[in-house]
mmCIF file of C-alpha atoms in Angstrom:
data_model
loop_
_atom_site.group_PDB
_atom_site.id
_atom_site.type_symbol
_atom_site.label_atom_id
_atom_site.label_comp_id
_atom_site.label_asym_id
_atom_site.label_seq_id
_atom_site.Cartn_x
_atom_site.Cartn_y
_atom_site.Cartn_z
ATOM 1 C CA MET A 1 -67.092 60.418 -24.624
ATOM 2 C CA MET A 2 -70.750 61.384 -24.385
ATOM 3 C CA VAL A 3 -70.025 63.620 -21.393
ATOM 4 C CA VAL A 4 -67.307 65.485 -23.293
ATOM 5 C CA LYS A 5 -69.576 66.058 -26.315
ATOM 6 C CA LEU A 6 -72.430 67.217 -24.135
ATOM 7 C CA ARG A 7 -70.145 69.673 -22.356
ATOM 8 C CA LYS A 8 -68.852 71.103 -25.635
ATOM 9 C CA THR A 9 -72.415 71.571 -26.933
ATOM 10 C CA LYS A 10 -73.429 73.325 -23.722
ATOM 11 C CA ILE A 11 -70.543 75.826 -23.933
ATOM 12 C CA TYR A 12 -71.302 76.390 -27.615
ATOM 13 C CA LYS A 13 -74.943 77.168 -26.821
ATOM 14 C CA LYS A 14 -73.902 79.714 -24.193
ATOM 15 C CA GLU A 15 -71.682 81.509 -26.692
ATOM 16 C CA ILE A 16 -74.443 81.590 -29.303
ATOM 17 C CA ILE A 17 -76.850 83.085 -26.769
ATOM 18 C CA PHE A 18 -74.263 85.698 -25.729
ATOM 19 C CA LEU A 19 -73.501 86.677 -29.332
ATOM 20 C CA LEU A 20 -77.205 86.916 -30.210
ATOM 21 C CA SER A 21 -77.765 89.119 -27.160
ATOM 22 C CA TYR A 22 -74.760 91.259 -28.132
ATOM 23 C CA ILE A 23 -75.943 91.557 -31.754
ATOM 24 C CA CYS A 24 -79.427 92.640 -30.657
ATOM 25 C CA PHE A 25 -78.092 95.244 -28.215
ATOM 26 C CA PHE A 26 -75.496 96.575 -30.674
ATOM 27 C CA SER A 27 -78.149 96.807 -33.408
ATOM 28 C CA SER A 28 -80.609 98.625 -31.146
ATOM 29 C CA LEU A 29 -77.970 101.274 -30.387
ATOM 30 C CA PHE A 30 -77.073 101.522 -34.082
ATOM 31 C CA LEU A 31 -80.704 102.054 -35.148
ATOM 32 C CA SER A 32 -80.986 105.078 -32.842
ATOM 33 C CA ASP A 33 -78.425 106.820 -35.103
ATOM 34 C CA VAL A 34 -80.439 106.252 -38.293
ATOM 35 C CA GLY A 35 -82.315 109.182 -39.822
ATOM 36 C CA ILE A 36 -85.658 107.363 -39.462
ATOM 37 C CA ALA A 37 -85.082 106.319 -35.834
ATOM 38 C CA SER A 38 -88.630 107.314 -34.809
ATOM 39 C CA GLU A 39 -90.125 104.989 -37.457
ATOM 40 C CA LEU A 40 -87.840 102.203 -36.250
ATOM 41 C CA ASP A 41 -88.676 102.732 -32.573
ATOM 42 C CA LYS A 42 -90.710 99.520 -32.210
ATOM 43 C CA LEU A 43 -87.963 97.460 -33.829
ATOM 44 C CA THR A 44 -85.317 99.123 -31.635
ATOM 45 C CA LYS A 45 -87.269 98.386 -28.438
ATOM 46 C CA SER A 46 -87.956 94.799 -29.543
ATOM 47 C CA LEU A 47 -84.246 94.193 -30.138
ATOM 48 C CA ARG A 48 -83.422 95.563 -26.688
ATOM 49 C CA TYR A 49 -86.035 93.370 -24.971
ATOM 50 C CA ILE A 50 -84.753 90.297 -26.856
ATOM 51 C CA SER A 51 -81.203 91.237 -25.850
ATOM 52 C CA TYR A 52 -82.168 91.534 -22.157
ATOM 53 C CA LEU A 53 -83.992 88.199 -22.250
ATOM 54 C CA LEU A 54 -81.132 86.329 -23.935
ATOM 55 C CA ALA A 55 -78.547 87.848 -21.590
ATOM 56 C CA PHE A 56 -80.434 86.690 -18.504
ATOM 57 C CA ILE A 57 -81.027 83.227 -19.982
ATOM 58 C CA GLN A 58 -77.299 82.916 -20.565
ATOM 59 C CA LEU A 59 -76.491 83.940 -16.979
ATOM 60 C CA LEU A 60 -78.994 81.415 -15.600
ATOM 61 C CA MET A 61 -77.157 78.665 -17.528
ATOM 62 C CA HIS A 62 -74.008 79.345 -15.467
ATOM 63 C CA LYS A 63 -73.194 77.532 -12.263
ATOM 64 C CA GLU A 64 -71.471 80.396 -10.522
ATOM 65 C CA LYS A 65 -69.038 80.160 -7.670
ATOM 66 C CA TYR A 66 -70.501 81.786 -4.575
ATOM 67 C CA LYS A 67 -68.036 84.732 -4.464
ATOM 68 C CA GLN A 68 -68.423 85.447 -8.168
ATOM 69 C CA PHE A 69 -72.211 85.273 -7.928
ATOM 70 C CA ILE A 70 -72.263 87.742 -5.018
ATOM 71 C CA MET A 71 -69.895 90.120 -6.834
ATOM 72 C CA GLU A 72 -71.992 90.094 -10.005
ATOM 73 C CA LEU A 73 -75.184 90.495 -7.994
ATOM 74 C CA VAL A 74 -73.792 93.554 -6.160
ATOM 75 C CA ILE A 75 -72.600 95.177 -9.413
ATOM 76 C CA PHE A 76 -75.928 94.526 -11.118
ATOM 77 C CA ALA A 77 -77.832 95.879 -8.083
ATOM 78 C CA LEU A 78 -75.797 99.101 -8.172
ATOM 79 C CA THR A 79 -76.532 99.606 -11.880
ATOM 80 C CA MET A 80 -80.226 98.922 -11.243
ATOM 81 C CA ILE A 81 -80.325 101.593 -8.516
ATOM 82 C CA PHE A 82 -79.105 104.028 -11.151
ATOM 83 C CA PHE A 83 -81.727 102.735 -13.608
ATOM 84 C CA VAL A 84 -84.572 103.192 -11.111
ATOM 85 C CA HIS A 85 -83.650 106.864 -10.656
ATOM 86 C CA THR A 86 -82.745 107.743 -14.255
ATOM 87 C CA LYS A 87 -84.666 105.229 -16.422
ATOM 88 C CA ASP A 88 -81.359 104.699 -18.273
ATOM 89 C CA ILE A 89 -81.028 100.960 -18.968
ATOM 90 C CA TYR A 90 -77.587 101.120 -20.612
ATOM 91 C CA LEU A 91 -75.478 100.404 -17.491
ATOM 92 C CA PRO A 92 -77.461 97.344 -16.253
ATOM 93 C CA MET A 93 -77.432 95.848 -19.755
ATOM 94 C CA LEU A 94 -73.730 96.544 -20.148
ATOM 95 C CA ALA A 95 -73.033 94.805 -16.832
ATOM 96 C CA VAL A 96 -74.966 91.700 -17.917
ATOM 97 C CA LEU A 97 -73.173 91.600 -21.285
ATOM 98 C CA ILE A 98 -69.787 91.860 -19.557
ATOM 99 C CA PHE A 99 -70.719 88.986 -17.219
ATOM 100 C CA GLY A 100 -71.738 86.888 -20.223
ATOM 101 C CA SER A 101 -68.664 87.672 -22.324
ATOM 102 C CA ARG A 102 -66.708 84.906 -20.568
ATOM 103 C CA ASP A 103 -68.399 82.438 -22.929
ATOM 104 C CA SER A 104 -66.986 84.065 -26.051
ATOM 105 C CA THR A 105 -63.641 85.322 -27.345
ATOM 106 C CA GLU A 106 -62.221 88.726 -28.177
ATOM 107 C CA GLU A 107 -61.694 87.630 -31.770
ATOM 108 C CA ARG A 108 -65.339 86.655 -32.214
ATOM 109 C CA VAL A 109 -66.699 89.842 -30.635
ATOM 110 C CA CYS A 110 -64.378 91.868 -32.869
ATOM 111 C CA ASN A 111 -65.549 90.007 -35.991
ATOM 112 C CA VAL A 112 -69.218 90.412 -35.105
ATOM 113 C CA SER A 113 -68.814 94.116 -34.306
ATOM 114 C CA LEU A 114 -66.838 94.811 -37.493
ATOM 115 C CA ASN A 115 -69.364 92.991 -39.689
ATOM 116 C CA LEU A 116 -72.344 94.676 -38.023
ATOM 117 C CA LEU A 117 -70.767 98.101 -38.458
ATOM 118 C CA ILE A 118 -69.836 97.556 -42.116
ATOM 119 C CA ILE A 119 -73.190 96.027 -43.098
ATOM 120 C CA GLY A 120 -75.257 98.497 -41.065
ATOM 121 C CA THR A 121 -73.420 101.575 -42.350
ATOM 122 C CA ALA A 122 -73.558 100.335 -45.959
ATOM 123 C CA LEU A 123 -77.301 99.585 -45.730
ATOM 124 C CA VAL A 124 -78.077 103.045 -44.326
ATOM 125 C CA VAL A 125 -76.072 104.816 -47.057
ATOM 126 C CA ILE A 126 -77.679 102.647 -49.770
ATOM 127 C CA GLY A 127 -81.096 103.299 -48.219
ATOM 128 C CA ASN A 128 -80.390 107.011 -48.467
ATOM 129 C CA LEU A 129 -79.151 106.831 -52.075
ATOM 130 C CA VAL A 130 -82.301 104.990 -53.230
ATOM 131 C CA GLY A 131 -84.528 107.456 -51.382
ATOM 132 C CA PHE A 132 -85.748 105.196 -48.564
ATOM 133 C CA ILE A 133 -83.924 107.118 -45.812
ATOM 134 C CA PRO A 134 -83.722 110.949 -45.953
ATOM 135 C CA ASP A 135 -80.465 112.887 -46.166
ATOM 136 C CA ILE A 136 -80.745 115.096 -43.079
ATOM 137 C CA MET A 137 -78.809 118.308 -43.563
ATOM 138 C CA THR A 138 -77.105 119.625 -40.430
ATOM 139 C CA ALA A 139 -75.174 122.715 -39.362
ATOM 140 C CA LYS A 140 -72.265 123.331 -37.025
ATOM 141 C CA ALA A 141 -73.097 124.210 -33.421
ATOM 142 C CA PHE A 142 -74.768 127.641 -33.056
ATOM 143 C CA SER A 143 -74.952 128.019 -36.855
ATOM 144 C CA THR A 144 -78.001 128.001 -39.128
ATOM 145 C CA ASP A 145 -76.164 127.076 -42.352
ATOM 146 C CA LEU A 146 -77.348 123.587 -43.323
ATOM 147 C CA THR A 147 -74.352 122.522 -45.394
ATOM 148 C CA ARG A 148 -73.433 119.100 -44.007
ATOM 149 C CA HIS A 149 -74.889 115.858 -45.424
ATOM 150 C CA SER A 150 -75.771 112.920 -43.158
ATOM 151 C CA TYR A 151 -76.473 110.292 -45.870
ATOM 152 C CA GLY A 152 -79.156 108.470 -43.914
ATOM 153 C CA PHE A 153 -77.970 109.087 -40.369
ATOM 154 C CA TYR A 154 -79.442 111.593 -37.921
ATOM 155 C CA HIS A 155 -76.291 113.766 -38.004
ATOM 156 C CA SER A 156 -73.437 114.442 -40.413
ATOM 157 C CA ASN A 157 -70.730 113.198 -38.006
ATOM 158 C CA VAL A 158 -72.116 109.639 -37.681
ATOM 159 C CA LEU A 159 -70.917 108.336 -41.078
ATOM 160 C CA PRO A 160 -67.288 109.545 -40.685
ATOM 161 C CA ASN A 161 -67.181 108.292 -37.085
ATOM 162 C CA ASN A 162 -68.480 104.882 -38.187
ATOM 163 C CA LEU A 163 -65.797 104.748 -40.872
ATOM 164 C CA LEU A 164 -63.179 105.582 -38.234
ATOM 165 C CA MET A 165 -64.393 102.757 -36.016
ATOM 166 C CA ILE A 166 -64.458 100.301 -38.941
ATOM 167 C CA GLU A 167 -60.811 101.160 -39.571
ATOM 168 C CA ILE A 168 -59.890 100.820 -35.882
ATOM 169 C CA LEU A 169 -61.619 97.435 -35.564
ATOM 170 C CA ALA A 170 -59.874 96.296 -38.763
ATOM 171 C CA VAL A 171 -56.513 97.292 -37.242
ATOM 172 C CA TRP A 172 -57.447 95.483 -34.008
ATOM 173 C CA LYS A 173 -58.289 92.330 -35.964
ATOM 174 C CA TYR A 174 -55.569 92.214 -38.635
ATOM 175 C CA LYS A 175 -52.714 94.098 -36.872
ATOM 176 C CA GLU A 176 -49.578 94.067 -39.055
ATOM 177 C CA LYS A 177 -51.414 92.038 -41.735
ATOM 178 C CA LEU A 178 -53.337 95.173 -42.713
ATOM 179 C CA SER A 179 -51.414 96.331 -45.788
ATOM 180 C CA ASN A 180 -50.280 99.885 -46.466
ATOM 181 C CA ILE A 181 -52.545 99.934 -49.521
ATOM 182 C CA ILE A 182 -55.612 99.279 -47.341
ATOM 183 C CA VAL A 183 -54.460 101.927 -44.841
ATOM 184 C CA LEU A 184 -54.094 104.500 -47.640
ATOM 185 C CA LEU A 185 -57.466 103.470 -49.113
ATOM 186 C CA PHE A 186 -59.037 104.180 -45.711
ATOM 187 C CA LEU A 187 -57.434 107.635 -45.736
ATOM 188 C CA LEU A 188 -58.726 108.366 -49.252
ATOM 189 C CA LEU A 189 -62.186 107.246 -48.184
ATOM 190 C CA HIS A 190 -62.006 109.546 -45.141
ATOM 191 C CA ILE A 191 -61.059 112.473 -47.405
ATOM 192 C CA PHE A 192 -63.977 111.654 -49.721
ATOM 193 C CA ILE A 193 -66.427 111.414 -46.791
ATOM 194 C CA TYR A 194 -65.088 114.715 -45.440
ATOM 195 C CA SER A 195 -65.861 116.417 -48.763
ATOM 196 C CA LEU A 196 -69.487 115.340 -48.303
ATOM 197 C CA THR A 197 -70.043 115.710 -44.553
ATOM 198 C CA ARG A 198 -67.497 118.405 -43.600
ATOM 199 C CA SER A 199 -66.654 116.509 -40.404
ATOM 200 C CA ARG A 200 -63.187 117.967 -39.919
ATOM 201 C CA MET A 201 -62.280 116.326 -36.621
ATOM 202 C CA SER A 202 -62.859 112.792 -37.934
ATOM 203 C CA LEU A 203 -60.510 113.539 -40.835
ATOM 204 C CA VAL A 204 -57.817 114.774 -38.421
ATOM 205 C CA VAL A 205 -58.060 111.566 -36.352
ATOM 206 C CA SER A 206 -57.932 109.440 -39.518
ATOM 207 C CA ILE A 207 -54.712 111.194 -40.591
ATOM 208 C CA ILE A 208 -53.201 110.531 -37.144
ATOM 209 C CA ILE A 209 -54.165 106.825 -37.370
ATOM 210 C CA THR A 210 -52.695 106.555 -40.893
ATOM 211 C CA LEU A 211 -49.379 108.144 -39.866
ATOM 212 C CA SER A 212 -49.204 105.951 -36.757
ATOM 213 C CA LEU A 213 -49.709 102.778 -38.785
ATOM 214 C CA ILE A 214 -47.099 103.816 -41.356
ATOM 215 C CA VAL A 215 -44.601 104.439 -38.540
ATOM 216 C CA LEU A 216 -45.344 101.042 -36.971
ATOM 217 C CA LYS A 217 -44.873 99.309 -40.312
ATOM 218 C CA SER A 218 -41.537 101.040 -40.878
ATOM 219 C CA LYS A 219 -38.690 98.861 -39.571
ATOM 220 C CA PHE A 220 -36.480 101.908 -39.042
ATOM 221 C CA LEU A 221 -39.030 103.957 -37.077
ATOM 222 C CA SER A 222 -41.031 101.266 -35.253
ATOM 223 C CA SER A 223 -38.207 100.345 -32.845
ATOM 224 C CA LYS A 224 -38.039 103.979 -31.699
ATOM 225 C CA VAL A 225 -41.735 104.268 -30.858
ATOM 226 C CA ASN A 226 -42.411 100.808 -29.387
ATOM 227 C CA ASN A 227 -41.530 101.752 -25.820
ATOM 228 C CA LYS A 228 -43.309 105.095 -26.046
ATOM 229 C CA LEU A 229 -46.634 103.728 -27.269
ATOM 230 C CA SER A 230 -47.756 102.281 -23.940
ATOM 231 C CA LEU A 231 -46.670 105.471 -22.160
ATOM 232 C CA ILE A 232 -48.769 107.575 -24.557
ATOM 233 C CA ALA A 233 -51.686 105.167 -24.147
ATOM 234 C CA TYR A 234 -51.504 105.389 -20.328
ATOM 235 C CA PHE A 235 -51.572 109.199 -20.326
ATOM 236 C CA ILE A 236 -53.946 109.921 -23.233
ATOM 237 C CA THR A 237 -57.168 109.547 -21.228
ATOM 238 C CA PRO A 238 -56.117 111.641 -18.182
ATOM 239 C CA ILE A 239 -54.846 114.358 -20.555
ATOM 240 C CA PHE A 240 -58.104 114.470 -22.505
ATOM 241 C CA THR A 241 -60.108 114.339 -19.263
ATOM 242 C CA ILE A 242 -58.288 117.338 -17.785
ATOM 243 C CA ALA A 243 -58.267 119.237 -21.103
ATOM 244 C CA SER A 244 -62.010 118.722 -21.554
ATOM 245 C CA VAL A 245 -62.897 120.032 -18.105
ATOM 246 C CA VAL A 246 -60.424 122.952 -18.272
ATOM 247 C CA PHE A 247 -61.575 124.045 -21.742
ATOM 248 C CA MET A 248 -65.213 123.877 -20.676
ATOM 249 C CA LEU A 249 -64.650 125.981 -17.537
ATOM 250 C CA MET A 250 -62.417 128.543 -19.279
ATOM 251 C CA VAL A 251 -64.190 128.905 -22.623
ATOM 252 C CA ARG A 252 -66.140 131.983 -21.514
ATOM 253 C CA THR A 253 -63.246 133.838 -19.876
ATOM 254 C CA ASN A 254 -60.091 132.875 -21.780
ATOM 255 C CA SER A 255 -59.627 134.226 -25.311
ATOM 256 C CA LEU A 256 -57.170 131.471 -26.318
ATOM 257 C CA VAL A 257 -59.565 128.729 -25.220
ATOM 258 C CA SER A 258 -62.375 130.504 -27.076
ATOM 259 C CA LYS A 259 -60.317 130.414 -30.286
ATOM 260 C CA ILE A 260 -59.526 126.736 -29.739
ATOM 261 C CA ASP A 261 -63.226 126.089 -29.196
ATOM 262 C CA LEU A 262 -64.046 127.605 -32.592
ATOM 263 C CA TYR A 263 -61.798 124.983 -34.175
ATOM 264 C CA PHE A 264 -63.736 122.325 -32.241
ATOM 265 C CA SER A 265 -67.095 123.668 -33.529
ATOM 266 C CA ASN A 266 -68.069 125.281 -30.179
ATOM 267 C CA ARG A 267 -68.159 121.937 -28.359
ATOM 268 C CA PHE A 268 -66.893 123.433 -25.106
ATOM 269 C CA TRP A 269 -69.232 126.404 -25.209
ATOM 270 C CA ALA A 270 -72.194 124.032 -25.561
ATOM 271 C CA ALA A 271 -70.784 121.984 -22.667
ATOM 272 C CA PHE A 272 -70.434 125.137 -20.546
ATOM 273 C CA LEU A 273 -74.084 126.022 -21.142
ATOM 274 C CA LYS A 274 -75.086 122.488 -20.207
ATOM 275 C CA VAL A 275 -72.999 122.305 -17.038
ATOM 276 C CA SER A 276 -74.357 125.692 -15.951
ATOM 277 C CA ARG A 277 -77.766 124.025 -15.781
ATOM 278 C CA VAL A 278 -77.059 120.471 -14.602
ATOM 279 C CA GLY A 279 -73.888 121.119 -12.562
ATOM 280 C CA MET A 280 -71.090 118.695 -11.648
ATOM 281 C CA LYS A 281 -71.928 116.072 -9.020
ATOM 282 C CA LEU A 282 -70.267 112.969 -7.616
ATOM 283 C CA PHE A 283 -73.318 110.958 -8.767
ATOM 284 C CA ASN A 284 -76.006 112.333 -11.065
ATOM 285 C CA PHE A 285 -79.380 110.629 -10.676
ATOM 286 C CA SER A 286 -81.328 113.023 -12.931
ATOM 287 C CA SER A 287 -83.897 111.372 -15.186
ATOM 288 C CA ASN A 288 -83.413 111.348 -18.953
ATOM 289 C CA GLU A 289 -86.281 113.828 -19.310
ATOM 290 C CA VAL A 290 -84.638 116.358 -16.996
ATOM 291 C CA PHE A 291 -81.142 115.926 -18.411
ATOM 292 C CA TYR A 292 -82.080 116.192 -22.095
ATOM 293 C CA LYS A 293 -84.810 118.846 -21.903
ATOM 294 C CA ASP A 294 -82.530 121.702 -23.078
ATOM 295 C CA GLU A 295 -81.633 119.688 -26.234
ATOM 296 C CA LEU A 296 -77.978 120.767 -26.028
ATOM 297 C CA VAL A 297 -75.705 118.229 -27.732
ATOM 298 C CA ILE A 298 -72.457 117.388 -25.913
ATOM 299 C CA ASP A 299 -69.944 116.169 -28.511
ATOM 300 C CA ASN A 300 -67.315 115.208 -25.956
ATOM 301 C CA GLY A 301 -67.449 111.821 -24.275
ATOM 302 C CA TYR A 302 -65.559 112.897 -21.140
ATOM 303 C CA LEU A 303 -67.818 115.878 -20.457
ATOM 304 C CA PHE A 304 -70.949 113.872 -21.234
ATOM 305 C CA LEU A 305 -69.987 111.239 -18.641
ATOM 306 C CA LEU A 306 -69.210 113.974 -16.117
ATOM 307 C CA MET A 307 -72.574 115.700 -16.547
ATOM 308 C CA ARG A 308 -74.803 112.679 -17.170
ATOM 309 C CA TYR A 309 -73.444 110.246 -14.582
ATOM 310 C CA GLY A 310 -71.183 112.320 -12.343
ATOM 311 C CA ILE A 311 -67.510 112.566 -11.380
ATOM 312 C CA ILE A 312 -67.507 108.847 -10.501
ATOM 313 C CA ALA A 313 -68.117 107.975 -14.188
ATOM 314 C CA LEU A 314 -65.182 110.123 -15.282
ATOM 315 C CA LEU A 315 -62.957 108.279 -12.798
ATOM 316 C CA ALA A 316 -64.348 104.944 -14.049
ATOM 317 C CA ILE A 317 -63.491 105.638 -17.702
ATOM 318 C CA ASN A 318 -59.922 106.493 -16.678
ATOM 319 C CA ILE A 319 -59.673 103.173 -14.803
ATOM 320 C CA ILE A 320 -61.079 101.345 -17.855
ATOM 321 C CA SER A 321 -58.434 103.047 -19.988
ATOM 322 C CA VAL A 322 -55.642 101.855 -17.672
ATOM 323 C CA ILE A 323 -56.991 98.279 -17.754
ATOM 324 C CA MET A 324 -57.148 98.345 -21.567
ATOM 325 C CA VAL A 325 -53.555 99.551 -21.822
ATOM 326 C CA LYS A 326 -52.326 97.024 -19.242
ATOM 327 C CA LYS A 327 -54.026 94.159 -21.093
ATOM 328 C CA ASN A 328 -52.574 95.200 -24.451
ATOM 329 C CA LYS A 329 -49.216 96.760 -23.627
ATOM 330 C CA TYR A 330 -47.359 94.089 -25.637
ATOM 331 C CA GLN A 331 -49.715 94.558 -28.608
ATOM 332 C CA ARG A 332 -48.507 97.619 -30.567
ATOM 333 C CA TYR A 333 -51.446 97.726 -32.961
ATOM 334 C CA HIS A 334 -53.954 97.332 -30.154
ATOM 335 C CA LEU A 335 -52.335 100.270 -28.361
ATOM 336 C CA ILE A 336 -52.832 102.401 -31.496
ATOM 337 C CA CYS A 337 -56.510 101.414 -31.373
ATOM 338 C CA VAL A 338 -56.802 102.288 -27.666
ATOM 339 C CA ILE A 339 -55.191 105.699 -28.230
ATOM 340 C CA SER A 340 -57.497 106.324 -31.213
ATOM 341 C CA VAL A 341 -60.669 105.325 -29.360
ATOM 342 C CA PHE A 342 -59.975 107.644 -26.436
ATOM 343 C CA THR A 343 -58.958 110.420 -28.827
ATOM 344 C CA ILE A 344 -62.259 110.109 -30.687
ATOM 345 C CA ALA A 345 -64.085 110.535 -27.369
ATOM 346 C CA PHE A 346 -62.591 114.028 -27.150
ATOM 347 C CA ILE A 347 -64.543 115.049 -30.275
ATOM 348 C CA ASP A 348 -67.565 112.739 -30.033
ATOM 349 C CA ASN A 349 -69.873 111.413 -27.337
ATOM 350 C CA SER A 350 -68.795 107.844 -28.072
ATOM 351 C CA PHE A 351 -68.460 106.146 -24.691
ATOM 352 C CA LEU A 352 -72.122 105.072 -24.585
ATOM 353 C CA SER A 353 -72.437 104.233 -28.274
ATOM 354 C CA TYR A 354 -72.234 100.973 -30.210
ATOM 355 C CA ARG A 355 -68.843 102.154 -31.492
ATOM 356 C CA PHE A 356 -67.263 101.908 -28.019
ATOM 357 C CA LEU A 357 -69.238 98.817 -26.913
ATOM 358 C CA PRO A 358 -66.808 96.166 -28.262
ATOM 359 C CA PHE A 359 -63.883 97.847 -26.494
ATOM 360 C CA LEU A 360 -65.746 97.787 -23.181
ATOM 361 C CA ILE A 361 -66.326 94.056 -23.684
ATOM 362 C CA PHE A 362 -62.628 93.554 -24.596
ATOM 363 C CA THR A 363 -61.606 95.373 -21.410
ATOM 364 C CA PHE A 364 -63.322 93.008 -18.983
ATOM 365 C CA MET A 365 -63.211 89.796 -21.033
ATOM 366 C CA ARG A 366 -61.140 87.247 -19.098
ATOM 367 C CA LEU A 367 -59.543 90.082 -17.162
ATOM 368 C CA LYS A 368 -58.114 87.915 -14.385
ATOM 369 C CA ASN A 369 -56.398 85.520 -16.822
ATOM 370 C CA ASN A 370 -54.909 88.375 -18.828
ATOM 371 C CA LEU A 371 -53.454 90.142 -15.801
ATOM 372 C CA LYS A 372 -52.006 86.855 -14.502
ATOM 373 C CA TYR A 373 -50.371 86.246 -17.904
ATOM 374 C CA ASP A 374 -49.097 89.832 -17.855
ATOM 375 C CA LYS A 375 -47.325 89.285 -14.522
ATOM 376 C CA GLU A 376 -45.788 86.030 -15.728
ATOM 377 C CA LYS A 377 -44.512 87.719 -18.902
ATOM 378 C CA GLU A 378 -42.970 90.548 -16.879
ATOM 379 C CA LYS A 379 -41.105 87.964 -14.762
ATOM 380 C CA THR A 380 -39.717 86.277 -17.875
ATOM 381 C CA VAL A 381 -38.628 89.635 -19.319
ATOM 382 C CA THR A 382 -36.801 90.657 -16.130
#
């Protein structure tokens, strides 16, 4: 009996260490979006160092099988090679968090992420309303009209994007239990936030999510879209990948693309200017100083990955998308979330943010077990 209790305590300790590491890393990424990020720099760095330390402690507590240890070591070494050249610590830390996620559950990571996002966003907005955090006014790309409120964040699109991700995580957690009233309340809140921040694209995505959820909840319509959801989810990322690259390359020469780009607040024109300087490479080992020196903001996750990390990163995100769909193809509400997340990346550089972090963890969490279950389920269906 003592052995069993000791084993349970040991597993529990590993999960606590993983969750603390995850919370610290998530929080450090969140703080970089706050309007007083420079004043919080010491706290942000401290949280990251604590996160690194806890993640490595957790890994040392594991008694790895030889093959698994070698695989993890190779992956970590590859991410560290990138870090040495670029000074970008995100990939090595992400790798360590993914390795450690085996000690936790998808449900717990979802709960932690949702709570952190709600509490963090609320605290920033309250901090702004009481005058502790400034309301940074921003303008659309290539415009000087400062008409968009940020309410405590560094940019006006952060608050609406956080609200979108809160809604998506709520759908992921509660699925069909999320009532139509709550869904409509989210939409009303999005409309209210739009009136303050003028973030049009976030409002469009929120409307799409609302309509999708209403269709799923309708007994008459849901049966007609069930089979099509996974197909849409499989193709959404390749479509947005191709569209992003094509729009960027044609924005200067094609009048139709130029008009489309105006609707997207000149995202593709900014990307074209950026790619003209940094180019498109298989691997990009440029340092952060070199890459960011022109201060051009790339509000498209696909194009940011292409320019910052290279073509290999764009291929990787498409593979991650396929894995996510394959793991969740029998979960209708999860598929809506996957489609939404990869749609948001078309209008926001979200792949390396705290908003996308839980979905990366979900993707690789117990991947082997999920795929084995998937094959068994397919056999029973056929």
